[in-house]
Amino acid sequence: GGRQSMRLARWLQDAKPFALNYIAGEPDGLILEAGLVDRWVVATFEDSEVKAAAQIYQQRKQLSKGLHFLLVQPDDSGMTYTGFWLLNFER
Protein backbone atom coordinates (compact mmCIF):
# COMPACT_ATOMS: atom_id res chain seq x y z
CA GLY A 1 0.00 0.00 0.00
CA GLY A 2 0.82 3.69 0.18
CA ARG A 3 2.78 3.61 3.43
CA GLN A 4 4.99 0.75 2.30
CA SER A 5 5.64 2.40 -1.05
CA MET A 6 6.63 5.61 0.74
CA ARG A 7 9.09 3.72 2.96
CA LEU A 8 10.56 2.01 -0.09
CA ALA A 9 10.84 5.32 -1.96
CA ARG A 10 12.62 6.94 0.98
CA TRP A 11 15.04 4.02 1.25
CA LEU A 12 15.76 4.21 -2.48
CA GLN A 13 16.33 7.96 -2.25
CA ASP A 14 18.92 7.38 0.50
CA ALA A 15 20.55 4.49 -1.41
CA LYS A 16 20.99 6.58 -4.59
CA PRO A 17 20.62 3.72 -7.10
CA PHE A 18 22.23 3.94 -10.53
CA ALA A 19 21.25 0.62 -12.13
CA LEU A 20 18.76 -2.24 -12.03
CA ASN A 21 20.30 -5.26 -13.77
CA TYR A 22 19.08 -8.70 -14.78
CA ILE A 23 21.48 -11.44 -13.71
CA ALA A 24 21.05 -14.95 -15.11
CA GLY A 25 21.59 -17.80 -12.68
CA GLU A 26 19.90 -20.37 -10.52
CA PRO A 27 17.62 -18.58 -9.78
CA ASP A 28 17.63 -15.57 -12.10
CA GLY A 29 17.32 -12.17 -10.47
CA LEU A 30 17.10 -8.40 -10.60
CA ILE A 31 19.93 -6.63 -8.79
CA LEU A 32 19.81 -2.99 -7.71
CA GLU A 33 23.21 -1.27 -7.76
CA ALA A 34 24.10 1.86 -5.79
CA GLY A 35 27.38 3.45 -4.80
CA LEU A 36 30.66 1.73 -5.56
CA VAL A 37 29.95 -1.63 -3.94
CA ASP A 38 26.34 -1.67 -2.71
CA ARG A 39 24.06 -4.21 -4.37
CA TRP A 40 20.67 -5.57 -3.34
CA VAL A 41 18.60 -8.46 -4.66
CA VAL A 42 15.26 -6.94 -5.67
CA ALA A 43 13.68 -10.15 -6.96
CA THR A 44 14.56 -13.73 -7.83
CA PHE A 45 12.60 -15.90 -10.24
CA GLU A 46 12.62 -19.20 -12.11
CA ASP A 47 9.55 -18.66 -14.31
CA SER A 48 10.41 -18.86 -18.03
CA GLU A 49 8.08 -15.97 -19.00
CA VAL A 50 9.61 -13.69 -16.38
CA LYS A 51 13.08 -14.73 -17.54
CA ALA A 52 12.19 -13.88 -21.15
CA ALA A 53 10.85 -10.46 -20.07
CA ALA A 54 14.02 -9.82 -18.05
CA GLN A 55 16.19 -10.68 -21.05
CA ILE A 56 14.21 -8.26 -23.24
CA TYR A 57 14.55 -5.60 -20.52
CA GLN A 58 18.33 -6.07 -20.46
CA GLN A 59 18.55 -5.94 -24.28
CA ARG A 60 16.48 -2.75 -24.46
CA LYS A 61 18.58 -1.20 -21.72
CA GLN A 62 21.68 -1.88 -23.82
CA LEU A 63 20.01 -0.30 -26.87
CA SER A 64 19.31 2.83 -24.82
CA LYS A 65 22.99 2.96 -23.79
CA GLY A 66 22.15 2.09 -20.19
CA LEU A 67 19.34 4.60 -19.71
CA HIS A 68 16.41 3.13 -17.76
CA PHE A 69 14.09 4.05 -14.90
CA LEU A 70 12.71 2.73 -11.63
CA LEU A 71 9.15 3.59 -10.59
CA VAL A 72 7.55 2.88 -7.20
CA GLN A 73 3.73 2.83 -7.25
CA PRO A 74 1.45 2.62 -4.18
CA ASP A 75 -1.04 0.36 -6.00
CA ASP A 76 -1.86 -1.20 -9.37
CA SER A 77 -4.13 1.65 -10.54
CA GLY A 78 -1.38 3.26 -12.62
CA MET A 79 -2.78 6.65 -11.63
CA THR A 80 -0.11 7.74 -9.14
CA TYR A 81 3.46 7.03 -8.23
CA THR A 82 5.49 7.42 -5.05
CA GLY A 83 8.95 7.72 -6.54
CA PHE A 84 10.68 7.87 -9.92
CA TRP A 85 14.41 7.44 -10.59
CA LEU A 86 16.15 7.86 -13.92
CA LEU A 87 19.04 5.40 -13.94
CA ASN A 88 22.01 5.23 -16.30
CA PHE A 89 24.55 2.45 -16.39
CA GLU A 90 26.93 1.82 -19.27
CA ARG A 91 29.33 -1.08 -19.35
mmCIF file of N, CA and C in Angstrom:
data_model
loop_
_atom_site.group_PDB
_atom_site.id
_atom_site.type_symbol
_atom_site.label_atom_id
_atom_site.label_comp_id
_atom_site.label_asym_id
_atom_site.label_seq_id
_atom_site.Cartn_x
_atom_site.Cartn_y
_atom_site.Cartn_z
ATOM 1 N N GLY A 1 0.786 -1.183 0.000
ATOM 2 C CA GLY A 1 0.000 0.000 0.000
ATOM 3 C C GLY A 1 0.842 1.267 0.000
ATOM 4 N N GLY A 2 0.189 2.384 0.216
ATOM 5 C CA GLY A 2 0.815 3.690 0.175
ATOM 6 C C GLY A 2 1.932 3.882 1.174
ATOM 7 N N ARG A 3 1.729 3.428 2.411
ATOM 8 C CA ARG A 3 2.775 3.610 3.425
ATOM 9 C C ARG A 3 4.023 2.811 3.092
ATOM 10 N N GLN A 4 3.828 1.574 2.651
ATOM 11 C CA GLN A 4 4.989 0.748 2.296
ATOM 12 C C GLN A 4 5.715 1.321 1.092
ATOM 13 N N SER A 5 4.982 1.829 0.126
ATOM 14 C CA SER A 5 5.642 2.401 -1.050
ATOM 15 C C SER A 5 6.420 3.656 -0.668
ATOM 16 N N MET A 6 5.913 4.415 0.290
ATOM 17 C CA MET A 6 6.625 5.613 0.738
ATOM 18 C C MET A 6 7.921 5.227 1.455
ATOM 19 N N ARG A 7 7.866 4.189 2.284
ATOM 20 C CA ARG A 7 9.087 3.723 2.961
ATOM 21 C C ARG A 7 10.121 3.246 1.951
ATOM 22 N N LEU A 8 9.654 2.490 0.949
ATOM 23 C CA LEU A 8 10.562 2.007 -0.089
ATOM 24 C C LEU A 8 11.159 3.178 -0.866
ATOM 25 N N ALA A 9 10.347 4.150 -1.212
ATOM 26 C CA ALA A 9 10.836 5.316 -1.959
ATOM 27 C C ALA A 9 11.873 6.089 -1.150
ATOM 28 N N ARG A 10 11.642 6.244 0.136
ATOM 29 C CA ARG A 10 12.624 6.942 0.979
ATOM 30 C C ARG A 10 13.929 6.167 1.057
ATOM 31 N N TRP A 11 13.827 4.845 1.200
ATOM 32 C CA TRP A 11 15.037 4.018 1.255
ATOM 33 C C TRP A 11 15.814 4.140 -0.058
ATOM 34 N N LEU A 12 15.104 4.070 -1.182
ATOM 35 C CA LEU A 12 15.758 4.207 -2.483
ATOM 36 C C LEU A 12 16.416 5.573 -2.630
ATOM 37 N N GLN A 13 15.757 6.617 -2.166
ATOM 38 C CA GLN A 13 16.329 7.957 -2.245
ATOM 39 C C GLN A 13 17.647 8.022 -1.478
ATOM 40 N N ASP A 14 17.688 7.398 -0.303
ATOM 41 C CA ASP A 14 18.918 7.379 0.496
ATOM 42 C C ASP A 14 20.003 6.514 -0.145
ATOM 43 N N ALA A 15 19.584 5.417 -0.796
ATOM 44 C CA ALA A 15 20.547 4.488 -1.407
ATOM 45 C C ALA A 15 21.187 5.062 -2.667
ATOM 46 N N LYS A 16 20.503 5.970 -3.352
ATOM 47 C CA LYS A 16 20.990 6.579 -4.594
ATOM 48 C C LYS A 16 21.339 5.525 -5.661
ATOM 49 N N PRO A 17 20.354 4.769 -6.114
ATOM 50 C CA PRO A 17 20.619 3.723 -7.104
ATOM 51 C C PRO A 17 21.045 4.300 -8.450
ATOM 52 N N PHE A 18 21.857 3.521 -9.180
ATOM 53 C CA PHE A 18 22.231 3.941 -10.529
ATOM 54 C C PHE A 18 21.909 2.883 -11.566
ATOM 55 N N ALA A 19 21.552 1.656 -11.143
ATOM 56 C CA ALA A 19 21.246 0.621 -12.130
ATOM 57 C C ALA A 19 20.390 -0.481 -11.525
ATOM 58 N N LEU A 20 19.533 -1.051 -12.359
ATOM 59 C CA LEU A 20 18.764 -2.241 -12.034
ATOM 60 C C LEU A 20 19.082 -3.242 -13.133
ATOM 61 N N ASN A 21 19.786 -4.319 -12.776
ATOM 62 C CA ASN A 21 20.300 -5.258 -13.770
ATOM 63 C C ASN A 21 19.706 -6.646 -13.615
ATOM 64 N N TYR A 22 19.474 -7.293 -14.759
ATOM 65 C CA TYR A 22 19.082 -8.697 -14.783
ATOM 66 C C TYR A 22 20.344 -9.540 -14.741
ATOM 67 N N ILE A 23 20.359 -10.513 -13.834
ATOM 68 C CA ILE A 23 21.481 -11.440 -13.710
ATOM 69 C C ILE A 23 20.945 -12.860 -13.887
ATOM 70 N N ALA A 24 21.454 -13.562 -14.889
ATOM 71 C CA ALA A 24 21.046 -14.947 -15.111
ATOM 72 C C ALA A 24 21.717 -15.845 -14.081
ATOM 73 N N GLY A 25 21.021 -16.869 -13.655
ATOM 74 C CA GLY A 25 21.592 -17.798 -12.681
ATOM 75 C C GLY A 25 20.543 -18.781 -12.204
ATOM 76 N N GLU A 26 20.829 -19.420 -11.125
ATOM 77 C CA GLU A 26 19.901 -20.374 -10.516
ATOM 78 C C GLU A 26 19.594 -19.919 -9.109
ATOM 79 N N PRO A 27 18.603 -19.130 -8.857
ATOM 80 C CA PRO A 27 17.616 -18.580 -9.779
ATOM 81 C C PRO A 27 18.111 -17.303 -10.457
ATOM 82 N N ASP A 28 17.357 -16.858 -11.463
ATOM 83 C CA ASP A 28 17.629 -15.569 -12.100
ATOM 84 C C ASP A 28 17.213 -14.462 -11.137
ATOM 85 N N GLY A 29 17.708 -13.233 -11.378
ATOM 86 C CA GLY A 29 17.318 -12.167 -10.471
ATOM 87 C C GLY A 29 17.508 -10.776 -11.028
ATOM 88 N N LEU A 30 16.902 -9.817 -10.333
ATOM 89 C CA LEU A 30 17.097 -8.396 -10.601
ATOM 90 C C LEU A 30 17.910 -7.828 -9.454
ATOM 91 N N ILE A 31 19.004 -7.166 -9.780
ATOM 92 C CA ILE A 31 19.933 -6.635 -8.790
ATOM 93 C C ILE A 31 19.959 -5.113 -8.901
ATOM 94 N N LEU A 32 19.735 -4.443 -7.781
ATOM 95 C CA LEU A 32 19.807 -2.988 -7.710
ATOM 96 C C LEU A 32 21.212 -2.599 -7.285
ATOM 97 N N GLU A 33 21.841 -1.712 -8.055
ATOM 98 C CA GLU A 33 23.205 -1.272 -7.757
ATOM 99 C C GLU A 33 23.198 0.192 -7.348
ATOM 100 N N ALA A 34 23.974 0.484 -6.296
ATOM 101 C CA ALA A 34 24.095 1.855 -5.792
ATOM 102 C C ALA A 34 25.492 2.026 -5.213
ATOM 103 N N GLY A 35 26.034 3.223 -5.330
ATOM 104 C CA GLY A 35 27.377 3.451 -4.799
ATOM 105 C C GLY A 35 28.413 2.622 -5.532
ATOM 106 N N LEU A 36 29.580 2.496 -4.924
ATOM 107 C CA LEU A 36 30.656 1.731 -5.558
ATOM 108 C C LEU A 36 30.504 0.233 -5.374
ATOM 109 N N VAL A 37 29.996 -0.204 -4.228
ATOM 110 C CA VAL A 37 29.955 -1.634 -3.942
ATOM 111 C C VAL A 37 28.610 -2.126 -3.426
ATOM 112 N N ASP A 38 27.629 -1.263 -3.271
ATOM 113 C CA ASP A 38 26.342 -1.673 -2.707
ATOM 114 C C ASP A 38 25.456 -2.287 -3.772
ATOM 115 N N ARG A 39 24.964 -3.499 -3.462
ATOM 116 C CA ARG A 39 24.060 -4.209 -4.369
ATOM 117 C C ARG A 39 23.001 -4.919 -3.536
ATOM 118 N N TRP A 40 21.764 -4.904 -4.028
ATOM 119 C CA TRP A 40 20.673 -5.574 -3.338
ATOM 120 C C TRP A 40 19.898 -6.425 -4.328
ATOM 121 N N VAL A 41 19.457 -7.595 -3.866
ATOM 122 C CA VAL A 41 18.596 -8.464 -4.660
ATOM 123 C C VAL A 41 17.177 -7.921 -4.541
ATOM 124 N N VAL A 42 16.619 -7.473 -5.649
ATOM 125 C CA VAL A 42 15.261 -6.936 -5.668
ATOM 126 C C VAL A 42 14.257 -8.066 -5.839
ATOM 127 N N ALA A 43 14.582 -9.028 -6.698
ATOM 128 C CA ALA A 43 13.684 -10.152 -6.957
ATOM 129 C C ALA A 43 14.483 -11.321 -7.513
ATOM 130 N N THR A 44 14.033 -12.526 -7.190
ATOM 131 C CA THR A 44 14.562 -13.732 -7.827
ATOM 132 C C THR A 44 13.385 -14.459 -8.471
ATOM 133 N N PHE A 45 13.679 -15.217 -9.528
ATOM 134 C CA PHE A 45 12.605 -15.902 -10.236
ATOM 135 C C PHE A 45 13.164 -17.072 -11.031
ATOM 136 N N GLU A 46 12.278 -18.042 -11.288
ATOM 137 C CA GLU A 46 12.624 -19.203 -12.108
ATOM 138 C C GLU A 46 11.637 -19.388 -13.250
ATOM 139 N N ASP A 47 10.588 -18.581 -13.294
ATOM 140 C CA ASP A 47 9.553 -18.657 -14.309
ATOM 141 C C ASP A 47 10.120 -18.280 -15.679
ATOM 142 N N SER A 48 9.838 -19.090 -16.693
ATOM 143 C CA SER A 48 10.408 -18.857 -18.025
ATOM 144 C C SER A 48 9.880 -17.568 -18.673
ATOM 145 N N GLU A 49 8.620 -17.213 -18.433
ATOM 146 C CA GLU A 49 8.079 -15.970 -18.995
ATOM 147 C C GLU A 49 8.730 -14.747 -18.362
ATOM 148 N N VAL A 50 8.953 -14.800 -17.065
ATOM 149 C CA VAL A 50 9.607 -13.686 -16.377
ATOM 150 C C VAL A 50 11.051 -13.578 -16.850
ATOM 151 N N LYS A 51 11.697 -14.727 -17.043
ATOM 152 C CA LYS A 51 13.078 -14.729 -17.540
ATOM 153 C C LYS A 51 13.148 -14.097 -18.931
ATOM 154 N N ALA A 52 12.208 -14.452 -19.805
ATOM 155 C CA ALA A 52 12.185 -13.878 -21.153
ATOM 156 C C ALA A 52 11.974 -12.365 -21.092
ATOM 157 N N ALA A 53 11.078 -11.905 -20.219
ATOM 158 C CA ALA A 53 10.847 -10.464 -20.066
ATOM 159 C C ALA A 53 12.097 -9.770 -19.535
ATOM 160 N N ALA A 54 12.793 -10.402 -18.608
ATOM 161 C CA ALA A 54 14.021 -9.822 -18.050
ATOM 162 C C ALA A 54 15.118 -9.729 -19.109
ATOM 163 N N GLN A 55 15.202 -10.727 -19.978
ATOM 164 C CA GLN A 55 16.195 -10.684 -21.052
ATOM 165 C C GLN A 55 15.887 -9.551 -22.031
ATOM 166 N N ILE A 56 14.612 -9.366 -22.358
ATOM 167 C CA ILE A 56 14.208 -8.261 -23.237
ATOM 168 C C ILE A 56 14.519 -6.927 -22.570
ATOM 169 N N TYR A 57 14.237 -6.818 -21.276
ATOM 170 C CA TYR A 57 14.551 -5.599 -20.517
ATOM 171 C C TYR A 57 16.035 -5.274 -20.630
ATOM 172 N N GLN A 58 16.878 -6.282 -20.422
ATOM 173 C CA GLN A 58 18.325 -6.067 -20.464
ATOM 174 C C GLN A 58 18.779 -5.666 -21.874
ATOM 175 N N GLN A 59 18.206 -6.288 -22.902
ATOM 176 C CA GLN A 59 18.553 -5.940 -24.282
ATOM 177 C C GLN A 59 18.151 -4.499 -24.610
ATOM 178 N N ARG A 60 16.956 -4.121 -24.192
ATOM 179 C CA ARG A 60 16.485 -2.752 -24.461
ATOM 180 C C ARG A 60 17.298 -1.724 -23.682
ATOM 181 N N LYS A 61 17.732 -2.103 -22.500
ATOM 182 C CA LYS A 61 18.576 -1.197 -21.721
ATOM 183 C C LYS A 61 19.902 -0.976 -22.442
ATOM 184 N N GLN A 62 20.446 -2.019 -23.055
ATOM 185 C CA GLN A 62 21.684 -1.876 -23.820
ATOM 186 C C GLN A 62 21.464 -0.985 -25.039
ATOM 187 N N LEU A 63 20.321 -1.139 -25.708
ATOM 188 C CA LEU A 63 20.013 -0.304 -26.872
ATOM 189 C C LEU A 63 19.879 1.173 -26.502
ATOM 190 N N SER A 64 19.453 1.436 -25.273
ATOM 191 C CA SER A 64 19.313 2.830 -24.820
ATOM 192 C C SER A 64 20.596 3.346 -24.169
ATOM 193 N N LYS A 65 21.684 2.589 -24.358
ATOM 194 C CA LYS A 65 22.994 2.956 -23.795
ATOM 195 C C LYS A 65 22.954 3.074 -22.279
ATOM 196 N N GLY A 66 22.191 2.163 -21.649
ATOM 197 C CA GLY A 66 22.154 2.090 -20.193
ATOM 198 C C GLY A 66 21.101 2.941 -19.521
ATOM 199 N N LEU A 67 20.358 3.729 -20.294
ATOM 200 C CA LEU A 67 19.344 4.597 -19.707
ATOM 201 C C LEU A 67 18.080 3.785 -19.405
ATOM 202 N N HIS A 68 17.620 3.829 -18.173
ATOM 203 C CA HIS A 68 16.407 3.132 -17.765
ATOM 204 C C HIS A 68 15.838 3.834 -16.535
ATOM 205 N N PHE A 69 14.686 3.382 -16.054
ATOM 206 C CA PHE A 69 14.090 4.049 -14.900
ATOM 207 C C PHE A 69 13.524 3.039 -13.919
ATOM 208 N N LEU A 70 13.309 3.513 -12.706
ATOM 209 C CA LEU A 70 12.713 2.726 -11.631
ATOM 210 C C LEU A 70 11.540 3.531 -11.093
ATOM 211 N N LEU A 71 10.370 2.917 -11.038
ATOM 212 C CA LEU A 71 9.154 3.587 -10.595
ATOM 213 C C LEU A 71 8.563 2.808 -9.429
ATOM 214 N N VAL A 72 8.226 3.489 -8.344
ATOM 215 C CA VAL A 72 7.546 2.879 -7.202
ATOM 216 C C VAL A 72 6.115 3.399 -7.200
ATOM 217 N N GLN A 73 5.147 2.466 -7.241
ATOM 218 C CA GLN A 73 3.733 2.827 -7.245
ATOM 219 C C GLN A 73 3.072 2.319 -5.966
ATOM 220 N N PRO A 74 2.118 3.066 -5.396
ATOM 221 C CA PRO A 74 1.451 2.622 -4.177
ATOM 222 C C PRO A 74 0.409 1.532 -4.417
ATOM 223 N N ASP A 75 -0.044 1.372 -5.664
ATOM 224 C CA ASP A 75 -1.044 0.360 -5.995
ATOM 225 C C ASP A 75 -0.973 0.067 -7.491
ATOM 226 N N ASP A 76 -1.866 -0.794 -7.961
ATOM 227 C CA ASP A 76 -1.864 -1.198 -9.369
ATOM 228 C C ASP A 76 -2.714 -0.299 -10.265
ATOM 229 N N SER A 77 -3.228 0.800 -9.750
ATOM 230 C CA SER A 77 -4.129 1.647 -10.538
ATOM 231 C C SER A 77 -3.423 2.314 -11.710
ATOM 232 N N GLY A 78 -2.113 2.565 -11.572
ATOM 233 C CA GLY A 78 -1.382 3.260 -12.616
ATOM 234 C C GLY A 78 -1.646 4.752 -12.637
ATOM 235 N N MET A 79 -2.402 5.237 -11.662
ATOM 236 C CA MET A 79 -2.784 6.650 -11.625
ATOM 237 C C MET A 79 -1.759 7.520 -10.903
ATOM 238 N N THR A 80 -1.061 6.956 -9.939
ATOM 239 C CA THR A 80 -0.114 7.739 -9.143
ATOM 240 C C THR A 80 1.192 6.977 -8.991
ATOM 241 N N TYR A 81 2.210 7.683 -8.569
ATOM 242 C CA TYR A 81 3.463 7.032 -8.230
ATOM 243 C C TYR A 81 4.064 7.707 -7.009
ATOM 244 N N THR A 82 4.866 6.936 -6.274
ATOM 245 C CA THR A 82 5.485 7.423 -5.050
ATOM 246 C C THR A 82 6.887 7.936 -5.310
ATOM 247 N N GLY A 83 7.589 7.301 -6.240
ATOM 248 C CA GLY A 83 8.950 7.723 -6.540
ATOM 249 C C GLY A 83 9.341 7.323 -7.948
ATOM 250 N N PHE A 84 10.222 8.111 -8.557
ATOM 251 C CA PHE A 84 10.685 7.866 -9.921
ATOM 252 C C PHE A 84 12.169 8.193 -9.973
ATOM 253 N N TRP A 85 12.967 7.239 -10.465
ATOM 254 C CA TRP A 85 14.412 7.441 -10.590
ATOM 255 C C TRP A 85 14.831 7.146 -12.019
ATOM 256 N N LEU A 86 15.546 8.063 -12.615
ATOM 257 C CA LEU A 86 16.148 7.861 -13.921
ATOM 258 C C LEU A 86 17.538 7.295 -13.666
ATOM 259 N N LEU A 87 17.787 6.105 -14.182
ATOM 260 C CA LEU A 87 19.042 5.405 -13.942
ATOM 261 C C LEU A 87 19.837 5.345 -15.234
ATOM 262 N N ASN A 88 21.152 5.310 -15.124
ATOM 263 C CA ASN A 88 22.007 5.230 -16.302
ATOM 264 C C ASN A 88 23.251 4.440 -15.962
ATOM 265 N N PHE A 89 23.411 3.318 -16.643
ATOM 266 C CA PHE A 89 24.553 2.452 -16.390
ATOM 267 C C PHE A 89 25.077 1.944 -17.715
ATOM 268 N N GLU A 90 26.284 2.325 -18.063
ATOM 269 C CA GLU A 90 26.927 1.825 -19.274
ATOM 270 C C GLU A 90 28.080 0.938 -18.892
ATOM 271 N N ARG A 91 28.204 -0.175 -19.580
ATOM 272 C CA ARG A 91 29.333 -1.077 -19.353
ATOM 273 C C ARG A 91 30.291 -0.953 -20.483
#
